[in-house]
Short mmCIF file of C-alpha atoms in Angstrom, two decimals:
data_model
loop_
_atom_site.label_atom_id
_atom_site.label_comp_id
_atom_site.label_asym_id
_atom_site.label_seq_id
_atom_site.Cartn_x
_atom_site.Cartn_y
_atom_site.Cartn_z
CA MET A 7 4.76 5.24 -11.07
CA ARG A 8 3.10 7.45 -13.13
CA ARG A 9 6.42 8.99 -14.25
CA PHE A 10 7.85 6.05 -14.70
CA ILE A 11 5.06 4.86 -17.02
CA GLU A 12 5.33 8.20 -19.01
CA LYS A 13 8.92 7.82 -19.59
CA SER A 14 8.76 4.39 -20.51
CA PHE A 15 6.21 5.07 -23.24
CA ILE A 16 8.68 7.93 -24.44
CA ILE A 17 11.52 5.56 -24.43
CA LEU A 18 9.69 2.94 -26.47
CA PHE A 19 8.69 5.64 -29.23
CA CYS A 20 12.45 6.65 -29.13
CA LEU A 21 13.63 3.08 -29.75
CA TYR A 22 11.23 2.46 -32.46
CA ASN A 23 12.17 5.55 -34.38
CA THR A 24 15.78 5.07 -34.05
CA TYR A 25 15.95 1.51 -35.30
CA LYS A 26 13.41 2.36 -37.84
CA ILE A 27 15.46 5.15 -39.33
CA ASN A 28 18.96 3.51 -38.67
CA PRO A 29 18.10 -0.28 -38.61
CA THR A 30 21.88 -1.32 -39.04
CA MET A 31 23.68 0.81 -36.73
CA ASP A 32 24.62 0.15 -33.19
CA LEU A 33 23.11 2.74 -31.17
CA VAL A 34 23.29 1.15 -27.64
CA PHE A 35 25.83 3.82 -26.50
CA TYR A 36 23.52 6.57 -27.30
CA PHE A 37 20.56 5.03 -25.88
CA LEU A 38 22.39 4.19 -22.58
CA THR A 39 23.92 7.73 -22.35
CA SER A 40 20.57 9.22 -22.80
CA LEU A 41 18.81 6.93 -20.31
CA ILE A 42 21.70 7.73 -17.72
CA ILE A 43 21.33 11.53 -18.43
CA SER A 44 17.28 11.23 -18.26
CA LEU A 45 17.81 9.25 -14.89
CA CYS A 46 20.31 11.95 -13.56
CA LEU A 47 17.44 14.51 -14.31
CA ASP A 48 15.07 12.43 -12.26
CA LEU A 49 17.09 11.87 -9.41
CA LEU A 50 19.17 14.91 -8.45
CA SER A 51 17.39 17.45 -6.59
CA HIS A 52 19.47 20.47 -7.09
CA LYS A 53 18.29 22.53 -10.08
CA LYS A 54 21.62 24.10 -11.00
CA ILE A 55 23.04 20.73 -11.58
CA ARG A 56 19.98 19.47 -13.59
CA LEU A 57 20.54 22.73 -15.73
CA VAL A 58 24.04 21.79 -16.42
CA ILE A 59 23.43 18.10 -17.37
CA SER A 60 20.87 19.43 -19.91
CA PHE A 61 23.31 21.61 -21.27
CA VAL A 62 25.61 18.77 -21.71
CA PHE A 63 23.04 16.79 -23.58
CA ILE A 64 22.18 19.61 -25.73
CA ALA A 65 26.01 19.97 -26.59
CA LEU A 66 26.26 15.89 -27.26
CA CYS A 67 23.52 16.58 -29.99
CA LEU A 68 25.35 19.31 -31.40
CA TYR A 69 28.55 16.99 -31.28
CA ASP A 70 26.82 13.61 -32.56
CA SER A 71 23.41 14.24 -34.36
CA LEU A 72 22.40 10.53 -33.33
CA PHE A 73 21.64 11.56 -29.75
CA ILE A 74 18.88 13.95 -31.34
CA TYR A 75 16.69 10.65 -31.50
CA TYR A 76 16.51 10.68 -27.88
CA LEU A 77 15.88 14.27 -27.53
CA PRO A 78 12.34 13.68 -26.63
CA LEU A 79 13.38 11.91 -23.44
CA ILE A 80 15.41 14.73 -22.31
CA LEU A 81 12.72 17.24 -23.18
CA TYR A 82 10.41 15.54 -20.74
CA ASN A 83 12.45 16.60 -18.06
CA ILE A 84 13.74 20.10 -19.17
CA TYR A 85 9.95 21.02 -19.41
CA LEU A 86 9.43 19.94 -15.86
CA ASP A 87 12.46 22.18 -14.57
CA PHE A 88 12.28 25.15 -17.24
CA ASN A 89 9.07 25.41 -18.51
CA LEU A 90 8.97 27.56 -21.93
CA TYR A 91 12.57 27.68 -22.02
CA THR A 92 12.31 24.02 -23.45
CA LEU A 93 11.32 26.02 -26.89
CA PHE A 94 15.28 26.84 -27.39
CA ALA A 95 15.97 22.90 -27.45
CA ILE A 96 13.23 22.11 -30.16
CA PRO A 97 15.10 23.51 -32.99
CA LEU A 98 17.70 20.77 -32.49
CA ILE A 99 15.22 18.15 -33.84
CA LEU A 100 15.49 19.98 -37.28
CA ILE A 101 19.41 18.84 -37.49
CA GLU A 102 17.94 15.20 -37.84
CA PHE A 103 14.48 15.89 -39.35
CA SER A 104 12.17 13.08 -38.70
CA ILE A 105 8.34 13.26 -38.53
CA ILE A 106 8.05 10.54 -36.03
CA ASN A 107 10.64 12.15 -33.90
CA ILE A 108 8.79 15.33 -33.97
CA LEU A 109 5.56 13.47 -33.00
CA VAL A 110 7.51 12.03 -30.16
CA ALA A 111 8.86 15.27 -29.05
CA MET A 112 5.33 16.75 -29.02
CA ILE A 113 4.00 13.64 -27.10
CA SER A 114 6.77 14.01 -24.59
CA LEU A 115 5.94 17.84 -23.92
CA TYR A 116 2.34 17.07 -23.81
CA LEU A 117 2.94 14.31 -21.13
CA SER A 118 5.45 16.66 -19.23
CA ILE A 119 2.83 19.63 -19.32
CA VAL A 120 -0.06 17.09 -17.87
CA ARG A 121 2.47 15.67 -15.49
CA LYS A 122 3.53 19.23 -13.85
CA ARG A 123 -0.47 20.16 -13.78
CA TYR A 124 -0.90 17.10 -11.76
CA ASN A 125 2.18 17.90 -9.57
CA VAL A 126 0.49 21.38 -8.89
CA PHE A 127 -2.88 19.60 -8.40
CA LEU A 128 -1.12 17.35 -5.92
CA ILE A 129 0.68 19.96 -3.90
CA GLU A 130 -2.80 22.35 -3.58
CA ASN A 131 -4.48 18.98 -2.54
CA LYS A 132 -1.76 18.34 0.11
CA THR A 133 -1.91 21.87 1.05
CA VAL A 134 -5.90 21.93 1.54
CA ARG A 135 -5.50 18.42 3.30
CA ASP A 136 -3.05 19.64 5.79
CA GLU A 137 -5.02 22.75 6.41
CA LEU A 138 -8.22 20.65 6.85
CA LYS A 139 -6.25 18.42 9.31
CA GLU A 140 -5.01 21.56 11.22
CA ASP A 141 -8.42 23.05 11.36
CA ALA A 142 -9.57 19.70 12.79
CA ILE A 143 -7.01 19.57 15.48
CA TYR A 144 -7.82 23.11 16.13
CA LEU A 145 -11.58 22.49 16.42
CA LYS A 146 -10.83 19.38 18.73
CA LYS A 147 -8.77 21.19 21.07
CA TYR A 148 -11.28 24.30 20.92
CA ASN A 149 -14.05 21.73 21.84
CA GLU A 150 -11.79 20.41 24.68
CA GLN A 151 -11.28 23.83 25.85
CA LEU A 152 -14.97 24.65 25.85
CA LYS A 153 -15.78 21.50 27.86
CA ILE A 154 -13.15 22.66 30.44
CA ASP A 155 -14.63 26.23 30.50
CA ARG A 156 -18.16 25.01 30.89
CA GLU A 157 -17.09 22.82 33.67
CA LYS A 158 -15.27 25.68 35.38
CA ASN A 159 -18.19 27.96 34.88
CA ILE A 160 -20.47 25.43 36.68
CA HIS A 161 -18.04 25.37 39.61
CA ILE A 162 -17.80 29.12 39.51
CA ALA A 163 -21.52 29.23 39.80
CA ILE A 164 -21.79 26.86 42.41
CA LEU A 165 -18.98 28.94 44.32
CA THR A 166 -20.92 31.97 43.79
CA GLU A 167 -24.02 30.52 45.08
CA ARG A 168 -22.34 29.29 48.13
CA ASN A 169 -20.97 32.52 48.87
CA ARG A 170 -24.08 34.29 48.34
CA ILE A 171 -25.69 31.95 50.82
CA ALA A 172 -22.70 32.40 53.25
CA ARG A 173 -23.16 36.15 53.11
CA GLU A 174 -26.86 36.01 53.94
CA LEU A 175 -26.27 33.48 56.98
CA HIS A 176 -23.75 36.00 58.36
CA ASP A 177 -25.98 39.13 57.92
CA SER A 178 -29.13 37.78 58.95
CA ILE A 179 -29.03 35.14 61.02
CA GLY A 180 -25.41 35.47 62.42
CA HIS A 181 -26.51 39.08 63.49
CA ALA A 182 -29.44 38.13 64.95
CA ILE A 183 -27.90 35.48 67.25
CA SER A 184 -25.14 38.05 68.09
CA SER A 185 -27.67 40.63 68.95
CA SER A 186 -29.37 37.89 71.12
CA ILE A 187 -26.44 37.00 72.85
CA LEU A 188 -25.94 40.68 73.89
CA GLN A 189 -29.39 41.16 75.02
CA VAL A 190 -28.98 38.28 77.29
CA GLU A 191 -25.73 39.30 78.71
CA ALA A 192 -27.71 42.89 79.29
CA LEU A 193 -30.51 40.83 81.16
CA LYS A 194 -28.26 38.73 83.10
CA ILE A 195 -27.04 42.16 84.80
CA ILE A 196 -30.51 43.52 85.69
CA SER A 197 -32.21 40.26 86.61
CA ASP A 198 -32.24 38.61 90.10
CA SER A 199 -30.54 35.37 90.85
CA ASN A 200 -33.75 33.20 90.09
CA VAL A 201 -33.73 33.93 86.34
CA GLY A 202 -30.03 33.99 86.17
CA GLU A 203 -29.56 30.27 85.64
CA GLY A 204 -32.18 30.17 82.79
CA LEU A 205 -30.33 33.02 81.21
CA ASN A 206 -26.86 31.26 81.38
CA LEU A 207 -28.17 28.32 79.52
CA LEU A 208 -30.09 30.50 76.98
CA GLN A 209 -26.54 32.21 76.32
CA ASN A 210 -24.82 28.98 76.13
CA THR A 211 -27.34 27.52 73.67
CA LEU A 212 -26.95 30.88 71.60
CA ASP A 213 -23.36 30.65 71.65
CA ASN A 214 -23.43 27.00 70.55
CA GLY A 215 -25.44 28.02 67.68
CA MET A 216 -23.47 30.93 66.67
CA SER A 217 -20.39 28.36 66.61
CA ASP A 218 -22.24 26.16 64.23
CA ILE A 219 -23.18 29.08 62.02
CA ARG A 220 -19.67 30.15 61.67
CA LYS A 221 -18.36 26.69 61.00
CA SER A 222 -21.16 26.19 58.30
CA ILE A 223 -20.18 29.65 56.73
CA HIS A 224 -16.58 28.89 56.75
CA ASN A 225 -17.30 25.54 55.27
CA LEU A 226 -19.24 27.11 52.55
CA TYR A 227 -16.45 29.50 51.88
CA ASN A 228 -13.62 26.84 51.80
CA GLU A 229 -15.36 23.49 50.55
CA SER A 230 -16.44 24.62 47.25
CA LEU A 231 -13.82 22.60 45.55
CA ASP A 232 -12.17 20.07 48.11
CA LEU A 233 -9.31 18.68 45.78
CA GLU A 234 -8.30 15.73 47.78
CA SER A 235 -12.03 14.61 48.01
CA ARG A 236 -12.89 15.13 44.37
CA ILE A 237 -9.84 13.35 43.23
CA GLU A 238 -10.92 10.35 45.66
CA SER A 239 -14.30 10.57 44.24
CA LEU A 240 -12.48 10.16 40.68
CA CYS A 241 -10.38 7.26 41.69
CA GLY A 242 -13.50 5.55 43.34
CA GLU A 243 -15.39 5.65 40.04
CA ILE A 244 -12.77 3.44 38.34
CA SER A 245 -13.31 -0.05 39.24
CA ASN A 246 -11.00 -2.21 36.84
CA ILE A 247 -7.84 -0.20 37.99
CA ASP A 248 -6.42 -0.19 41.40
CA ILE A 249 -5.58 3.36 42.07
CA GLU A 250 -3.35 4.57 44.86
CA LEU A 251 -3.54 8.19 45.85
CA ILE A 252 -0.83 10.02 47.81
CA TYR A 253 -1.89 13.76 48.49
CA LYS A 254 0.53 15.68 50.44
CA ILE A 255 -0.67 19.25 49.76
CA ASP A 256 -1.41 21.07 52.93
CA ASP A 257 -1.60 24.51 51.38
CA GLU A 258 -4.84 26.31 50.70
CA LEU A 259 -4.65 26.34 47.06
CA PRO A 260 -6.54 29.05 44.68
CA TYR A 261 -9.68 27.76 43.30
CA ASP A 262 -8.12 27.93 39.79
CA LEU A 263 -5.04 25.96 40.62
CA LYS A 264 -7.20 23.28 42.46
CA PHE A 265 -9.43 22.90 39.13
CA ASP A 266 -6.47 22.67 36.78
CA ILE A 267 -5.02 20.19 39.06
CA LEU A 268 -8.11 18.25 39.06
CA SER A 269 -8.31 18.48 35.04
CA VAL A 270 -4.74 16.90 35.01
CA VAL A 271 -5.61 14.06 37.21
CA ARG A 272 -8.90 13.58 35.46
CA GLU A 273 -7.15 13.41 31.99
CA ALA A 274 -4.41 11.07 33.27
CA ILE A 275 -6.65 8.69 34.39
CA THR A 276 -8.89 8.81 31.19
CA ASN A 277 -5.68 8.12 29.30
CA CYS A 278 -4.77 5.24 31.29
CA ILE A 279 -8.18 3.81 30.79
CA LYS A 280 -8.29 4.50 26.94
CA HIS A 281 -4.60 3.81 26.01
CA SER A 282 -3.03 1.33 28.43
CA ASN A 283 -3.67 -2.17 29.80
CA ALA A 284 -2.39 -1.12 33.26
CA THR A 285 -3.83 -2.64 36.54
CA ILE A 286 -2.33 -0.49 38.86
CA LEU A 287 -2.14 3.41 38.97
CA ARG A 288 -0.32 5.61 41.30
CA ILE A 289 -1.32 9.29 41.58
CA SER A 290 1.15 11.49 43.80
CA LEU A 291 0.55 15.27 44.58
CA LEU A 292 3.30 16.53 46.37
CA ASN A 293 4.27 20.05 48.09
CA GLN A 294 7.72 21.03 47.42
CA PRO A 295 9.35 24.16 48.80
CA LYS A 296 8.90 26.27 45.35
CA PHE A 297 6.40 24.12 43.41
CA TYR A 298 3.76 21.40 43.17
CA SER A 299 4.73 18.16 41.82
CA ILE A 300 2.11 15.91 40.04
CA ILE A 301 3.09 12.38 39.16
CA VAL A 302 0.89 9.89 37.59
CA LYS A 303 2.36 6.33 36.81
CA ASP A 304 0.77 3.01 35.70
CA ASN A 305 2.08 -0.37 35.31
CA GLY A 306 0.96 -1.01 31.64
CA SER A 307 2.84 -3.25 29.53
CA GLN A 308 1.56 -1.68 26.19
CA PHE A 309 0.54 1.57 25.29
CA ASP A 310 -1.96 2.43 22.35
CA ASN A 311 -0.35 5.23 20.47
CA THR A 312 -2.45 4.73 17.22
CA ASP A 313 -4.02 8.02 17.69
CA ASP A 314 -0.22 9.47 17.95
CA VAL A 315 -1.19 10.59 21.46
CA LEU A 316 2.31 11.09 22.40
CA ASP A 317 2.81 13.91 20.10
CA ASN A 318 -0.60 15.27 19.25
CA GLY A 319 -2.75 14.07 21.81
CA ILE A 320 -5.14 16.73 23.04
CA GLY A 321 -5.12 15.72 26.68
CA LEU A 322 -1.26 15.94 26.73
CA LEU A 323 -1.69 19.50 24.96
CA SER A 324 -4.00 20.76 27.69
CA MET A 325 -1.67 19.60 30.29
CA LYS A 326 1.30 21.51 28.76
CA GLU A 327 -0.89 24.39 28.61
CA ILE A 328 -1.44 24.14 32.31
CA ALA A 329 2.14 23.67 33.06
CA THR A 330 2.79 26.68 31.13
CA LYS A 331 0.24 28.55 32.49
CA TYR A 332 2.01 28.05 36.15
CA ASN A 333 5.53 28.29 34.59
CA GLY A 334 6.05 24.69 35.19
CA PHE A 335 6.80 21.85 32.75
CA LEU A 336 5.40 18.57 31.80
CA ASN A 337 7.58 15.23 31.17
CA TYR A 338 6.12 11.78 30.11
CA GLU A 339 7.63 8.41 28.94
CA PHE A 340 6.84 5.02 28.40
CA ASN A 341 8.93 2.76 30.26
CA ASP A 342 7.53 -0.13 32.47
CA GLY A 343 4.43 1.80 32.33
CA PHE A 344 3.33 5.39 31.29
CA LYS A 345 4.59 8.29 33.55
CA ILE A 346 3.43 11.62 33.73
CA HIS A 347 5.58 14.28 35.64
CA MET A 348 4.14 17.68 35.85
CA THR A 349 5.59 20.48 38.15
CA LEU A 350 3.61 23.81 38.82
CA MET A 351 5.48 26.58 40.22
CA LYS A 352 4.15 28.59 43.32
CA GLY A 353 3.37 32.01 43.23
#
């Protein structure tokens, strides 16, 4: 719009100058020809073609001096493209010397210079804006990753503490009870039959206690992150969506993998709550021969993508990173509800 206003201003000056100097001549042809050339210089994107068109207009000025009255209009475009090379075209004005024409040419060059600086400013402003937007996306992603790392560190700390307790139980109480069982076994050999029944009862009690301690130690080691229970707990926290969980993973998964799967399911549930009007959500975790499959699908009829969540959503980016981490892939689509399908390769 600004460029249109500037060129309109120059055209008005050119027309005024032309009909003031040559009030009786019909200059419509010269005006329309100059206007078409100016429009071509504005619309064509190839710089070499614009250079050829500029030379054509200069040739027209040399062929018919009446074109010189519209030279300021062309100078506006020539300076935008070729900067100081415009100076080689300015002497053409002297062929049809006119003070007003020279003033209009100077005004045209001034507007062109301002316009060019304005374009540079716009480009710099756009570059800075893009950099800020990129930094904001990076910071948002970084904060999300920090949240995930913090949660993972908490789980690792819990796991470490459980392992410590399990180790102490095994080394102290477990060792003491094992020694007691052996001592009872020795006493049974050297004792008479009167105390044998009591020793048997004591040995059975110690054996049962030892079994309970072994189970507790086993649970402390293996239940640090019960994936199925944690997902069921997440589903239970959502009251306005009917969530169906299909869990068919029997393998003993590494802690990191269980944590990442839990993160994916949590993010899928969060996205469903924030961006969908779904009332039913189905979560399937399946064990395939070569990979694990995670499928999350809702029955939402609309999806709020105002945050450009499909292309730049931080949650989906995190899911992609998790899929890449396990050499898998992530697909998602909106078709009768939003569906996420992720595969995580084994091994």
